[in-house]
mmCIF file of C-alpha atoms in Angstrom:
data_model
loop_
_atom_site.group_PDB
_atom_site.id
_atom_site.type_symbol
_atom_site.label_atom_id
_atom_site.label_comp_id
_atom_site.label_asym_id
_atom_site.label_seq_id
_atom_site.Cartn_x
_atom_site.Cartn_y
_atom_site.Cartn_z
ATOM 1 C CA UNK A 1 3.374 -33.597 -1.759
ATOM 2 C CA UNK A 2 4.335 -29.929 -1.628
ATOM 3 C CA UNK A 3 4.720 -28.670 1.982
ATOM 4 C CA UNK A 4 2.198 -26.059 3.065
ATOM 5 C CA UNK A 5 3.244 -22.422 3.391
ATOM 6 C CA UNK A 6 2.337 -21.494 6.962
ATOM 7 C CA UNK A 7 2.303 -17.762 6.256
ATOM 8 C CA UNK A 8 -0.165 -18.180 3.400
ATOM 9 C CA UNK A 9 -2.381 -20.459 5.468
ATOM 10 C CA UNK A 10 -2.417 -17.961 8.336
ATOM 11 C CA UNK A 11 -3.160 -15.041 6.036
ATOM 12 C CA UNK A 12 -5.944 -16.947 4.298
ATOM 13 C CA UNK A 13 -7.584 -17.911 7.587
ATOM 14 C CA UNK A 14 -7.326 -14.324 8.825
ATOM 15 C CA UNK A 15 -8.883 -12.981 5.638
ATOM 16 C CA UNK A 16 -11.751 -15.453 5.712
ATOM 17 C CA UNK A 17 -12.556 -14.452 9.296
ATOM 18 C CA UNK A 18 -12.282 -10.789 8.389
ATOM 19 C CA UNK A 19 -14.758 -11.220 5.537
ATOM 20 C CA UNK A 20 -17.268 -13.050 7.726
ATOM 21 C CA UNK A 21 -17.183 -10.676 10.669
ATOM 22 C CA UNK A 22 -16.584 -7.117 9.533
ATOM 23 C CA UNK A 23 -15.084 -6.355 6.122
ATOM 24 C CA UNK A 24 -18.401 -5.731 4.348
ATOM 25 C CA UNK A 25 -19.597 -3.427 7.116
ATOM 26 C CA UNK A 26 -16.378 -1.404 7.150
ATOM 27 C CA UNK A 27 -16.504 -1.037 3.357
ATOM 28 C CA UNK A 28 -20.079 0.262 3.672
ATOM 29 C CA UNK A 29 -18.934 2.929 6.165
ATOM 30 C CA UNK A 30 -16.109 3.889 3.797
ATOM 31 C CA UNK A 31 -18.661 4.431 1.021
ATOM 32 C CA UNK A 32 -20.949 6.317 3.380
ATOM 33 C CA UNK A 33 -18.442 9.022 4.317
ATOM 34 C CA UNK A 34 -17.562 9.526 0.652
ATOM 35 C CA UNK A 35 -21.193 9.791 -0.439
ATOM 36 C CA UNK A 36 -21.938 12.379 2.248
ATOM 37 C CA UNK A 37 -18.823 14.460 1.560
ATOM 38 C CA UNK A 38 -16.585 15.651 -1.287
ATOM 39 C CA UNK A 39 -16.957 12.433 -3.319
ATOM 40 C CA UNK A 40 -13.282 12.257 -4.396
ATOM 41 C CA UNK A 41 -12.463 9.902 -7.272
ATOM 42 C CA UNK A 42 -8.968 9.367 -5.881
ATOM 43 C CA UNK A 43 -6.955 10.127 -2.760
ATOM 44 C CA UNK A 44 -3.844 12.249 -3.022
ATOM 45 C CA UNK A 45 -0.731 11.223 -1.064
ATOM 46 C CA UNK A 46 2.182 13.638 -0.932
ATOM 47 C CA UNK A 47 5.335 12.268 -2.504
ATOM 48 C CA UNK A 48 7.500 12.807 0.569
ATOM 49 C CA UNK A 49 5.407 10.271 2.487
ATOM 50 C CA UNK A 50 6.737 7.355 0.434
ATOM 51 C CA UNK A 51 9.802 8.735 -1.413
ATOM 52 C CA UNK A 52 12.943 10.598 -0.347
ATOM 53 C CA UNK A 53 13.653 13.977 -1.908
ATOM 54 C CA UNK A 54 17.218 12.910 -2.668
ATOM 55 C CA UNK A 55 18.228 9.361 -3.505
ATOM 56 C CA UNK A 56 20.679 7.790 -1.052
ATOM 57 C CA UNK A 57 23.384 5.252 -1.883
ATOM 58 C CA UNK A 58 22.826 1.701 -0.661
ATOM 59 C CA UNK A 59 25.817 -0.564 -1.114
ATOM 60 C CA UNK A 60 24.208 -3.940 -0.379
ATOM 61 C CA UNK A 61 20.694 -5.447 -0.361
ATOM 62 C CA UNK A 62 21.484 -6.904 3.045
ATOM 63 C CA UNK A 63 22.287 -3.457 4.480
ATOM 64 C CA UNK A 64 19.262 -1.242 3.734
ATOM 65 C CA UNK A 65 18.891 2.372 4.746
ATOM 66 C CA UNK A 66 18.691 2.906 8.504
ATOM 67 C CA UNK A 67 15.066 3.124 9.602
ATOM 68 C CA UNK A 68 15.317 6.793 10.548
ATOM 69 C CA UNK A 69 16.482 7.627 6.994
ATOM 70 C CA UNK A 70 13.659 5.791 5.233
ATOM 71 C CA UNK A 71 10.475 7.527 4.052
ATOM 72 C CA UNK A 72 7.419 6.994 6.261
ATOM 73 C CA UNK A 73 5.791 4.311 4.100
ATOM 74 C CA UNK A 74 8.925 2.133 4.197
ATOM 75 C CA UNK A 75 9.195 2.511 7.980
ATOM 76 C CA UNK A 76 5.657 1.164 8.235
ATOM 77 C CA UNK A 77 6.454 -2.088 6.397
ATOM 78 C CA UNK A 78 6.117 -4.360 9.415
ATOM 79 C CA UNK A 79 4.615 -7.869 9.699
ATOM 80 C CA UNK A 80 1.947 -6.531 12.048
ATOM 81 C CA UNK A 81 0.488 -3.152 12.912
ATOM 82 C CA UNK A 82 -2.231 -0.920 11.521
ATOM 83 C CA UNK A 83 -0.272 2.321 11.254
ATOM 84 C CA UNK A 84 0.133 2.361 7.446
ATOM 85 C CA UNK A 85 -3.493 1.350 6.820
ATOM 86 C CA UNK A 86 -4.748 3.783 9.446
ATOM 87 C CA UNK A 87 -2.703 6.677 8.068
ATOM 88 C CA UNK A 88 -4.007 6.134 4.545
ATOM 89 C CA UNK A 89 -7.551 5.750 5.894
ATOM 90 C CA UNK A 90 -7.182 9.097 7.665
ATOM 91 C CA UNK A 91 -6.056 10.726 4.414
ATOM 92 C CA UNK A 92 -9.104 9.198 2.711
ATOM 93 C CA UNK A 93 -11.437 10.482 5.435
ATOM 94 C CA UNK A 94 -9.864 13.944 5.283
ATOM 95 C CA UNK A 95 -10.317 14.171 1.509
ATOM 96 C CA UNK A 96 -13.916 13.010 1.782
ATOM 97 C CA UNK A 97 -14.486 15.969 4.113
ATOM 98 C CA UNK A 98 -12.282 18.737 2.633
ATOM 99 C CA UNK A 99 -11.194 19.873 -0.834
ATOM 100 C CA UNK A 100 -7.665 20.602 -2.136
ATOM 101 C CA UNK A 101 -5.787 23.130 -0.017
ATOM 102 C CA UNK A 102 -8.279 22.849 2.839
ATOM 103 C CA UNK A 103 -7.659 21.680 6.393
ATOM 104 C CA UNK A 104 -9.638 18.938 8.128
ATOM 105 C CA UNK A 105 -10.351 19.964 11.701
ATOM 106 C CA UNK A 106 -12.636 17.153 12.864
ATOM 107 C CA UNK A 107 -10.990 13.722 12.974
ATOM 108 C CA UNK A 108 -13.247 10.971 14.232
ATOM 109 C CA UNK A 109 -12.990 9.517 17.753
ATOM 110 C CA UNK A 110 -11.219 6.215 18.266
ATOM 111 C CA UNK A 111 -14.381 4.404 19.339
ATOM 112 C CA UNK A 112 -18.002 4.826 18.235
ATOM 113 C CA UNK A 113 -20.637 6.259 20.556
ATOM 114 C CA UNK A 114 -24.384 6.788 20.297
ATOM 115 C CA UNK A 115 -23.761 10.446 19.436
ATOM 116 C CA UNK A 116 -20.882 9.751 17.048
ATOM 117 C CA UNK A 117 -21.239 6.337 15.334
ATOM 118 C CA UNK A 118 -18.422 7.109 12.892
ATOM 119 C CA UNK A 119 -15.029 6.324 14.371
ATOM 120 C CA UNK A 120 -11.631 4.890 13.491
ATOM 121 C CA UNK A 121 -12.885 1.537 14.743
ATOM 122 C CA UNK A 122 -15.783 1.674 12.292
ATOM 123 C CA UNK A 123 -13.291 2.483 9.497
ATOM 124 C CA UNK A 124 -10.734 -0.195 10.392
ATOM 125 C CA UNK A 125 -10.953 -3.911 9.696
ATOM 126 C CA UNK A 126 -8.670 -6.236 11.621
ATOM 127 C CA UNK A 127 -8.965 -9.415 13.657
ATOM 128 C CA UNK A 128 -6.977 -9.794 16.853
ATOM 129 C CA UNK A 129 -6.423 -13.215 18.351
ATOM 130 C CA UNK A 130 -7.621 -13.495 21.938
ATOM 131 C CA UNK A 131 -6.489 -16.321 24.206
ATOM 132 C CA UNK A 132 -8.152 -15.344 27.482
ATOM 133 C CA UNK A 133 -11.598 -15.947 28.999
ATOM 134 C CA UNK A 134 -14.738 -14.015 28.216
ATOM 135 C CA UNK A 135 -16.904 -13.304 25.212
ATOM 136 C CA UNK A 136 -14.858 -13.731 22.027
ATOM 137 C CA UNK A 137 -16.436 -10.937 19.945
ATOM 138 C CA UNK A 138 -16.242 -8.416 22.774
ATOM 139 C CA UNK A 139 -12.601 -9.335 23.296
ATOM 140 C CA UNK A 140 -11.878 -8.815 19.600
ATOM 141 C CA UNK A 141 -13.311 -5.303 19.842
ATOM 142 C CA UNK A 142 -11.134 -4.540 22.859
ATOM 143 C CA UNK A 143 -8.026 -5.830 21.112
ATOM 144 C CA UNK A 144 -8.859 -3.947 17.906
ATOM 145 C CA UNK A 145 -9.144 -0.748 19.916
ATOM 146 C CA UNK A 146 -5.724 -1.492 21.398
ATOM 147 C CA UNK A 147 -4.334 -2.006 17.892
ATOM 148 C CA UNK A 148 -5.645 1.389 16.807
ATOM 149 C CA UNK A 149 -4.253 3.086 19.904
ATOM 150 C CA UNK A 150 -0.867 1.433 19.301
ATOM 151 C CA UNK A 151 -0.943 2.592 15.657
ATOM 152 C CA UNK A 152 -1.740 6.150 16.743
ATOM 153 C CA UNK A 153 1.195 6.113 19.162
ATOM 154 C CA UNK A 154 3.480 5.020 16.318
ATOM 155 C CA UNK A 155 2.118 7.770 14.068
ATOM 156 C CA UNK A 156 2.559 10.271 16.903
ATOM 157 C CA UNK A 157 6.216 9.246 17.257
ATOM 158 C CA UNK A 158 6.621 10.103 13.547
ATOM 159 C CA UNK A 159 4.876 13.471 14.057
ATOM 160 C CA UNK A 160 1.993 12.462 11.783
ATOM 161 C CA UNK A 161 -0.692 12.954 14.441
ATOM 162 C CA UNK A 162 -0.812 14.934 17.693
ATOM 163 C CA UNK A 163 -3.015 14.196 20.707
ATOM 164 C CA UNK A 164 -5.183 17.122 21.815
ATOM 165 C CA UNK A 165 -4.343 16.889 25.507
ATOM 166 C CA UNK A 166 -1.069 15.115 26.197
ATOM 167 C CA UNK A 167 1.050 12.609 24.244
ATOM 168 C CA UNK A 168 -0.491 9.161 23.938
ATOM 169 C CA UNK A 169 -3.960 10.241 25.147
ATOM 170 C CA UNK A 170 -6.049 9.884 21.993
ATOM 171 C CA UNK A 171 -9.415 9.288 23.635
ATOM 172 C CA UNK A 172 -9.717 13.073 24.029
ATOM 173 C CA UNK A 173 -9.141 13.547 20.295
ATOM 174 C CA UNK A 174 -6.152 14.263 18.114
ATOM 175 C CA UNK A 175 -5.032 16.324 15.141
ATOM 176 C CA UNK A 176 -3.943 14.897 11.787
ATOM 177 C CA UNK A 177 -0.623 16.423 10.700
ATOM 178 C CA UNK A 178 0.916 16.876 7.254
ATOM 179 C CA UNK A 179 2.207 13.574 5.846
ATOM 180 C CA UNK A 180 5.269 15.126 4.175
ATOM 181 C CA UNK A 181 7.474 14.965 7.266
ATOM 182 C CA UNK A 182 7.681 18.717 7.915
ATOM 183 C CA UNK A 183 6.118 18.489 11.380
ATOM 184 C CA UNK A 184 8.091 17.768 14.507
ATOM 185 C CA UNK A 185 6.890 16.638 17.911
ATOM 186 C CA UNK A 186 7.279 20.203 19.190
ATOM 187 C CA UNK A 187 6.114 22.051 16.045
ATOM 188 C CA UNK A 188 3.047 20.571 14.386
ATOM 189 C CA UNK A 189 1.854 21.473 10.882
ATOM 190 C CA UNK A 190 -1.858 20.664 10.448
ATOM 191 C CA UNK A 191 -2.817 18.446 7.536
ATOM 192 C CA UNK A 192 -4.254 20.053 4.424
ATOM 193 C CA UNK A 193 -5.404 18.233 1.310
ATOM 194 C CA UNK A 194 -2.674 18.470 -1.388
ATOM 195 C CA UNK A 195 -3.421 21.026 -4.086
ATOM 196 C CA UNK A 196 -2.421 20.985 -7.742
ATOM 197 C CA UNK A 197 0.903 22.766 -7.100
ATOM 198 C CA UNK A 198 2.296 19.836 -5.077
ATOM 199 C CA UNK A 199 3.759 16.476 -6.033
ATOM 200 C CA UNK A 200 1.578 13.540 -5.115
ATOM 201 C CA UNK A 201 0.228 10.222 -6.313
ATOM 202 C CA UNK A 202 -3.452 9.408 -6.564
ATOM 203 C CA UNK A 203 -4.804 6.205 -5.042
ATOM 204 C CA UNK A 204 -8.066 5.119 -6.695
ATOM 205 C CA UNK A 205 -10.967 5.653 -4.302
ATOM 206 C CA UNK A 206 -11.945 1.998 -4.758
ATOM 207 C CA UNK A 207 -8.766 1.086 -2.867
ATOM 208 C CA UNK A 208 -10.735 2.215 0.184
ATOM 209 C CA UNK A 209 -14.364 1.578 -0.721
ATOM 210 C CA UNK A 210 -13.734 -1.958 -1.994
ATOM 211 C CA UNK A 211 -11.544 -3.056 0.912
ATOM 212 C CA UNK A 212 -8.021 -3.225 -0.554
ATOM 213 C CA UNK A 213 -6.606 -1.056 2.237
ATOM 214 C CA UNK A 214 -7.653 -3.740 4.743
ATOM 215 C CA UNK A 215 -6.665 -6.956 2.939
ATOM 216 C CA UNK A 216 -3.302 -6.099 1.364
ATOM 217 C CA UNK A 217 -0.147 -6.477 3.441
ATOM 218 C CA UNK A 218 1.923 -3.483 4.496
ATOM 219 C CA UNK A 219 4.600 -4.538 1.984
ATOM 220 C CA UNK A 220 2.051 -4.730 -0.843
ATOM 221 C CA UNK A 221 0.654 -1.289 0.017
ATOM 222 C CA UNK A 222 4.093 0.346 0.219
ATOM 223 C CA UNK A 223 5.063 -1.256 -3.096
ATOM 224 C CA UNK A 224 1.852 0.005 -4.704
ATOM 225 C CA UNK A 225 2.724 3.559 -3.649
ATOM 226 C CA UNK A 226 6.110 3.109 -5.321
ATOM 227 C CA UNK A 227 4.536 1.782 -8.533
ATOM 228 C CA UNK A 228 1.969 4.609 -8.609
ATOM 229 C CA UNK A 229 4.863 7.041 -8.322
ATOM 230 C CA UNK A 230 6.978 5.335 -10.992
ATOM 231 C CA UNK A 231 4.060 5.241 -13.411
ATOM 232 C CA UNK A 232 3.236 8.918 -12.863
ATOM 233 C CA UNK A 233 6.743 10.386 -12.823
ATOM 234 C CA UNK A 234 8.932 7.788 -14.592
ATOM 235 C CA UNK A 235 6.601 6.044 -17.014
ATOM 236 C CA UNK A 236 6.359 6.051 -20.801
ATOM 237 C CA UNK A 237 3.344 5.492 -23.022
ATOM 238 C CA UNK A 238 3.239 2.480 -25.339
ATOM 239 C CA UNK A 239 0.560 1.080 -27.616
ATOM 240 C CA UNK A 240 -0.533 4.443 -29.002
ATOM 241 C CA UNK A 241 -0.011 3.211 -32.565
ATOM 242 C CA UNK A 242 -2.519 0.425 -31.926
ATOM 243 C CA UNK A 243 -5.046 2.825 -30.416
ATOM 244 C CA UNK A 244 -4.776 1.305 -26.923
ATOM 245 C CA UNK A 245 -2.132 3.363 -25.068
ATOM 246 C CA UNK A 246 -1.024 2.539 -21.544
ATOM 247 C CA UNK A 247 1.849 3.641 -19.307
ATOM 248 C CA UNK A 248 4.716 1.326 -18.410
ATOM 249 C CA UNK A 249 7.525 1.779 -15.904
ATOM 250 C CA UNK A 250 10.274 -0.079 -14.041
ATOM 251 C CA UNK A 251 12.459 0.384 -10.965
ATOM 252 C CA UNK A 252 16.097 -0.571 -10.454
ATOM 253 C CA UNK A 253 17.347 -1.991 -7.171
ATOM 254 C CA UNK A 254 19.408 1.047 -6.224
ATOM 255 C CA UNK A 255 16.467 3.395 -6.815
ATOM 256 C CA UNK A 256 14.077 1.102 -4.932
ATOM 257 C CA UNK A 257 16.414 1.107 -1.932
ATOM 258 C CA UNK A 258 17.816 4.613 -2.170
ATOM 259 C CA UNK A 259 14.640 6.540 -2.999
ATOM 260 C CA UNK A 260 11.799 4.440 -1.579
ATOM 261 C CA UNK A 261 13.615 2.578 1.217
ATOM 262 C CA UNK A 262 12.104 -0.742 0.121
ATOM 263 C CA UNK A 263 13.916 -4.073 0.222
ATOM 264 C CA UNK A 264 13.554 -7.162 -1.921
ATOM 265 C CA UNK A 265 10.600 -8.494 0.086
ATOM 266 C CA UNK A 266 8.554 -5.420 -0.832
ATOM 267 C CA UNK A 267 9.694 -5.603 -4.455
ATOM 268 C CA UNK A 268 8.685 -9.248 -4.760
ATOM 269 C CA UNK A 269 5.104 -8.311 -3.944
ATOM 270 C CA UNK A 270 4.815 -7.586 -7.680
ATOM 271 C CA UNK A 271 3.973 -11.288 -8.019
ATOM 272 C CA UNK A 272 0.995 -10.996 -5.670
ATOM 273 C CA UNK A 273 -0.140 -7.632 -7.055
ATOM 274 C CA UNK A 274 -0.010 -9.126 -10.559
ATOM 275 C CA UNK A 275 -2.022 -12.145 -9.378
ATOM 276 C CA UNK A 276 -4.657 -9.790 -7.910
ATOM 277 C CA UNK A 277 -4.699 -8.059 -11.325
ATOM 278 C CA UNK A 278 -3.867 -4.679 -9.826
ATOM 279 C CA UNK A 279 -0.633 -4.553 -11.831
ATOM 280 C CA UNK A 280 0.361 -6.012 -15.168
ATOM 281 C CA UNK A 281 3.931 -7.308 -14.853
ATOM 282 C CA UNK A 282 5.807 -7.883 -18.093
ATOM 283 C CA UNK A 283 8.745 -10.198 -17.420
ATOM 284 C CA UNK A 284 11.814 -10.265 -19.688
ATOM 285 C CA UNK A 285 12.141 -13.637 -21.407
ATOM 286 C CA UNK A 286 15.421 -14.499 -19.691
ATOM 287 C CA UNK A 287 14.390 -13.492 -16.181
ATOM 288 C CA UNK A 288 12.652 -15.783 -13.693
ATOM 289 C CA UNK A 289 10.151 -14.612 -11.061
ATOM 290 C CA UNK A 290 12.874 -15.128 -8.439
ATOM 291 C CA UNK A 291 14.938 -12.396 -10.129
ATOM 292 C CA UNK A 292 17.599 -14.839 -11.368
ATOM 293 C CA UNK A 293 18.658 -14.976 -14.987
ATOM 294 C CA UNK A 294 18.874 -17.730 -17.551
ATOM 295 C CA UNK A 295 22.420 -17.871 -18.894
ATOM 296 C CA UNK A 296 23.504 -14.928 -16.713
ATOM 297 C CA UNK A 297 26.279 -12.727 -18.089
ATOM 298 C CA UNK A 298 27.567 -9.310 -17.154
ATOM 299 C CA UNK A 299 26.269 -7.775 -20.363
ATOM 300 C CA UNK A 300 24.005 -5.082 -18.880
ATOM 301 C CA UNK A 301 21.986 -4.886 -22.079
ATOM 302 C CA UNK A 302 20.524 -8.297 -21.152
ATOM 303 C CA UNK A 303 19.596 -7.366 -17.595
ATOM 304 C CA UNK A 304 16.165 -5.857 -18.138
ATOM 305 C CA UNK A 305 13.992 -5.041 -15.143
ATOM 306 C CA UNK A 306 10.421 -6.204 -14.968
ATOM 307 C CA UNK A 307 8.105 -3.719 -16.698
ATOM 308 C CA UNK A 308 4.982 -2.754 -14.789
ATOM 309 C CA UNK A 309 1.735 -1.019 -15.703
ATOM 310 C CA UNK A 310 -1.592 -0.602 -13.953
ATOM 311 C CA UNK A 311 -3.953 -3.405 -14.879
ATOM 312 C CA UNK A 312 -7.144 -2.308 -16.651
ATOM 313 C CA UNK A 313 -9.048 -4.760 -14.428
ATOM 314 C CA UNK A 314 -8.154 -2.470 -11.542
ATOM 315 C CA UNK A 315 -9.443 -1.855 -8.024
ATOM 316 C CA UNK A 316 -13.203 -1.787 -8.637
ATOM 317 C CA UNK A 317 -13.702 -5.360 -7.420
ATOM 318 C CA UNK A 318 -14.355 -6.822 -3.986
ATOM 319 C CA UNK A 319 -10.850 -7.028 -2.516
ATOM 320 C CA UNK A 320 -11.680 -9.758 -0.030
ATOM 321 C CA UNK A 321 -13.089 -12.022 -2.726
ATOM 322 C CA UNK A 322 -10.196 -11.424 -5.138
ATOM 323 C CA UNK A 323 -7.413 -11.911 -2.591
ATOM 324 C CA UNK A 324 -9.037 -14.974 -1.025
ATOM 325 C CA UNK A 325 -9.272 -16.650 -4.439
ATOM 326 C CA UNK A 326 -5.598 -15.913 -5.153
ATOM 327 C CA UNK A 327 -4.456 -17.084 -1.713
ATOM 328 C CA UNK A 328 -6.324 -20.363 -2.190
ATOM 329 C CA UNK A 329 -4.465 -20.919 -5.483
ATOM 330 C CA UNK A 330 -1.209 -19.981 -3.766
ATOM 331 C CA UNK A 331 -1.924 -22.334 -0.859
ATOM 332 C CA UNK A 332 -2.811 -25.215 -3.174
ATOM 333 C CA UNK A 333 -0.321 -24.776 -6.002
ATOM 334 C CA UNK A 334 2.514 -22.893 -4.339
ATOM 335 C CA UNK A 335 2.612 -20.084 -6.903
ATOM 336 C CA UNK A 336 1.071 -16.661 -7.455
ATOM 337 C CA UNK A 337 -1.408 -17.232 -10.265
ATOM 338 C CA UNK A 338 -3.996 -15.228 -12.125
ATOM 339 C CA UNK A 339 -7.368 -16.603 -13.178
ATOM 340 C CA UNK A 340 -7.181 -18.803 -16.262
ATOM 341 C CA UNK A 341 -6.970 -16.959 -19.606
ATOM 342 C CA UNK A 342 -5.912 -13.722 -17.880
ATOM 343 C CA UNK A 343 -2.666 -12.346 -19.307
ATOM 344 C CA UNK A 344 -1.064 -8.903 -19.111
ATOM 345 C CA UNK A 345 -0.436 -6.663 -22.077
ATOM 346 C CA UNK A 346 2.900 -7.072 -23.861
ATOM 347 C CA UNK A 347 5.629 -4.539 -24.484
ATOM 348 C CA UNK A 348 8.140 -5.139 -27.263
ATOM 349 C CA UNK A 349 10.406 -2.097 -26.939
ATOM 350 C CA UNK A 350 12.009 -0.877 -23.705
ATOM 351 C CA UNK A 351 14.096 2.221 -23.110
ATOM 352 C CA UNK A 352 17.594 1.812 -21.713
ATOM 353 C CA UNK A 353 17.672 1.180 -17.948
ATOM 354 C CA UNK A 354 19.636 3.698 -15.924
ATOM 355 C CA UNK A 355 20.179 3.749 -12.175
ATOM 356 C CA UNK A 356 20.627 7.542 -12.159
ATOM 357 C CA UNK A 357 17.576 9.747 -11.643
#
């Protein structure tokens, strides 16, 4: 019998609890703030948040870029912590309230009140384990508030938010700062929604309204930002002759490390993202999912990267339901699998891979 994967079991149990207790309610609040505001169809994220302006050289997979040299999204790839999800949720909330080029001056409080029911707690879905005495649900709320406060402190250390009174005191309110890294702790640049003159990727609004921001791992989210960027700025259109064009891209290891600061663990999330049918991953015939090659040789013409496109199935599905179904298959069969009869599009011709950009 195949041994159980403890990480998958833990994630599945966490997700099932999340769906029972709060995910549907948080998704409803996400839809509410969009419906009452600008109604964006996507959320713009400035390129500097997830990608370095200049690619750095990384000699070895085992020696990634130092944390302080990585873009923000890569720094937020941690096993635990809400800072990446919270930051993206704040960008979503800002763009529901303000149009391109405009500043958002009214971030929500951390915790809901009778006068202000909308808060970062009402827009965040997470379950904290509590081992002490008392009422379980009340304790979960207390711990979730602590998680949000800890995430805000991390974002403050990166100069992505600034407390209104003194550092670390977010109960009195805070300011959202520009996500492109131009702020410092002593010189804050208020956040404005990216306009058409800037470089950015667009996250489908359903990423937020359908719960993906809450159920994907930090690694999966950071990898998605990379794939959105590759598809927009380094993709090529195929299938036009058949009347069904779509954009395909790839990323080499040196670019993944040197531009996006992401290691192999983040790259391997393509298996999960393909299983969720968010990406279509086209695998070269000679390459296994592990990245190893059948009949390996040093002939670089054989060493094709996986090709990736956005799946037409997309984000407009209940994220909790989709991911739970996939995790159950993973837990039972030990592999990342799509639903039966679901296959990605094929690509027959690839351009030459180059590590220089």
